[in-house]
């Protein structure tokens, strides 16, 4: 004989678990959406032009900075590059250390990425300890990089970049292989026109806003799959004992309802970048060049070479995808628990009562 109070208690525990998993799924989806929103807010308007060939020089960038006063637009930019085995010195303490990698840049960083100003640098905690023996009370101190004096303006807590510094217009050694551009509202110049007019020589163009939307769509697709799986798994247990056609109708209706609810809650999981939409669909040359450029951009973007904005941007993107995957997994787990509870009910209904 079944112990009815025990069964009810188990079902209550399972129902509480289902609710807990669904609530946790909602929380992780909120975290995913929040990370995507932060990425969009900070970098959604940034267009990055990367060069695998000729590097940009300071003179050309300075000319761009001085002659950007177009009638209907404002262009802000930061050019980036990396340098290995950088020596940084502290003359007052007689300290000298060599860093594996440093990021240096030129342009309107203060309005775009809030890093350091003219003749300034930012140090990670590890780099600060190497140069000063401490990470506190060093703001305003001077260090020497490449024979030039730089003022320590910021500390990079938890950063993977040990050193970020801004070069001046007189630093002829500097060359840049990435250009981050923000076009003002109403701008009439595109990234390709910028390359053509100023000869910045970019081989690959990455639109950060499109990257955000693409990964957010990937997270929505995972959630849509989870909603569909939830409907099928849960209804599979709840409809046991029904007729064949009635069961199929109920499961099909539940699946359609689950997909509709997911789309209503989070939106479409499909996103096509604007650069993928041709003026004429029969332009085969457009398609071949578009997919080739997309593949190159994808591979280059996920290469090991990153720049200061990329580091934070990628952390937001990783959080977007990981939290969405966790949210989808929790939704599926809740469906499995719900099906187990429904199957228990089914077994209870089919138990023959003993004859006393």
Short mmCIF file of C-alpha atoms in Angstrom, two decimals, residues 103-222:
data_model
loop_
_atom_site.label_atom_id
_atom_site.label_comp_id
_atom_site.label_asym_id
_atom_site.label_seq_id
_atom_site.Cartn_x
_atom_site.Cartn_y
_atom_site.Cartn_z
CA UNK A 103 48.63 48.40 -24.53
CA UNK A 104 49.24 51.85 -25.85
CA UNK A 105 46.86 54.17 -27.67
CA UNK A 106 46.18 57.59 -29.09
CA UNK A 107 42.92 59.52 -29.49
CA UNK A 108 39.72 60.57 -27.71
CA UNK A 109 39.79 57.96 -24.98
CA UNK A 110 38.28 60.13 -22.23
CA UNK A 111 34.89 60.28 -23.93
CA UNK A 112 34.88 56.68 -25.13
CA UNK A 113 36.50 54.37 -22.63
CA UNK A 114 37.40 56.52 -19.61
CA UNK A 115 41.00 55.36 -19.35
CA UNK A 116 43.88 57.77 -18.86
CA UNK A 117 44.61 61.26 -20.19
CA UNK A 118 47.62 62.82 -21.93
CA UNK A 119 50.98 61.46 -20.76
CA UNK A 120 49.21 59.17 -18.31
CA UNK A 121 49.26 55.44 -17.66
CA UNK A 122 47.28 52.81 -15.82
CA UNK A 123 48.94 49.93 -13.97
CA UNK A 124 47.59 46.58 -12.84
CA UNK A 125 48.09 45.68 -9.19
CA UNK A 126 50.83 43.20 -10.12
CA UNK A 127 52.68 45.80 -12.20
CA UNK A 128 52.32 48.37 -9.40
CA UNK A 129 53.92 45.98 -6.90
CA UNK A 130 56.76 45.30 -9.35
CA UNK A 131 57.53 49.01 -9.80
CA UNK A 132 56.56 50.54 -6.43
CA UNK A 133 56.39 47.60 -4.05
CA UNK A 134 52.80 48.56 -3.26
CA UNK A 135 49.49 49.23 -4.99
CA UNK A 136 48.36 52.03 -2.69
CA UNK A 137 49.29 55.71 -2.68
CA UNK A 138 50.94 55.60 -6.11
CA UNK A 139 48.50 57.78 -8.07
CA UNK A 140 50.32 60.88 -9.30
CA UNK A 141 53.72 59.18 -9.18
CA UNK A 142 55.93 59.17 -12.28
CA UNK A 143 57.28 56.19 -14.18
CA UNK A 144 59.42 56.01 -17.31
CA UNK A 145 58.31 54.01 -20.34
CA UNK A 146 60.49 54.02 -23.43
CA UNK A 147 62.46 56.99 -22.16
CA UNK A 148 59.31 59.12 -21.65
CA UNK A 149 57.77 60.18 -18.33
CA UNK A 150 54.22 59.04 -17.56
CA UNK A 151 52.03 59.86 -14.58
CA UNK A 152 50.21 56.95 -12.92
CA UNK A 153 46.56 57.96 -13.14
CA UNK A 154 44.69 54.72 -12.51
CA UNK A 155 44.95 51.20 -11.14
CA UNK A 156 43.52 48.33 -13.18
CA UNK A 157 41.90 46.04 -10.64
CA UNK A 158 41.48 42.52 -12.00
CA UNK A 159 42.67 43.53 -15.46
CA UNK A 160 44.52 41.16 -17.77
CA UNK A 161 46.47 44.13 -19.19
CA UNK A 162 49.41 45.00 -16.89
CA UNK A 163 49.97 48.43 -18.44
CA UNK A 164 47.95 50.86 -20.53
CA UNK A 165 49.41 54.19 -21.57
CA UNK A 166 48.72 56.99 -24.02
CA UNK A 167 51.39 58.18 -26.44
CA UNK A 168 51.75 61.80 -27.48
CA UNK A 169 51.76 63.29 -30.97
CA UNK A 170 55.55 63.50 -30.92
CA UNK A 171 56.00 59.75 -30.40
CA UNK A 172 57.03 58.71 -33.91
CA UNK A 173 57.77 55.12 -32.76
CA UNK A 174 54.11 54.34 -32.19
CA UNK A 175 52.15 52.36 -34.76
CA UNK A 176 48.59 51.13 -34.39
CA UNK A 177 46.79 48.13 -35.84
CA UNK A 178 43.30 48.76 -34.46
CA UNK A 179 41.11 51.85 -34.66
CA UNK A 180 37.95 52.12 -32.53
CA UNK A 181 35.60 54.75 -33.95
CA UNK A 182 32.35 56.23 -32.62
CA UNK A 183 30.29 58.16 -35.14
CA UNK A 184 28.10 60.95 -33.76
CA UNK A 185 24.35 61.09 -34.26
CA UNK A 186 23.43 61.99 -37.81
CA UNK A 187 26.86 61.00 -39.09
CA UNK A 188 26.96 60.55 -42.83
CA UNK A 189 30.35 58.85 -43.01
CA UNK A 190 30.56 55.07 -42.77
CA UNK A 191 33.53 53.00 -41.64
CA UNK A 192 34.37 52.14 -45.25
CA UNK A 193 34.25 55.83 -46.24
CA UNK A 194 36.49 56.65 -43.30
CA UNK A 195 39.04 54.13 -44.54
CA UNK A 196 38.83 55.50 -48.06
CA UNK A 197 38.99 59.21 -47.19
CA UNK A 198 41.73 58.97 -44.55
CA UNK A 199 43.53 55.89 -45.83
CA UNK A 200 43.52 54.13 -42.49
CA UNK A 201 44.02 50.83 -44.31
CA UNK A 202 41.75 48.56 -42.29
CA UNK A 203 41.45 44.96 -43.45
CA UNK A 204 38.69 43.86 -41.06
CA UNK A 205 35.77 45.80 -39.60
CA UNK A 206 34.01 44.68 -36.40
CA UNK A 207 30.72 46.31 -35.37
CA UNK A 208 30.47 45.85 -31.62
CA UNK A 209 26.72 46.46 -31.60
CA UNK A 210 26.21 43.62 -34.08
CA UNK A 211 28.37 41.32 -31.95
CA UNK A 212 26.18 42.06 -28.90
CA UNK A 213 22.95 41.39 -30.79
CA UNK A 214 24.32 38.18 -32.32
CA UNK A 215 25.31 36.70 -28.96
CA UNK A 216 22.10 37.86 -27.31
CA UNK A 217 20.20 36.07 -30.08
CA UNK A 218 22.26 32.95 -29.33
CA UNK A 219 21.18 33.15 -25.70
CA UNK A 220 17.54 33.59 -26.72
CA UNK A 221 17.82 30.54 -28.98
CA UNK A 222 19.08 28.47 -26.04
#
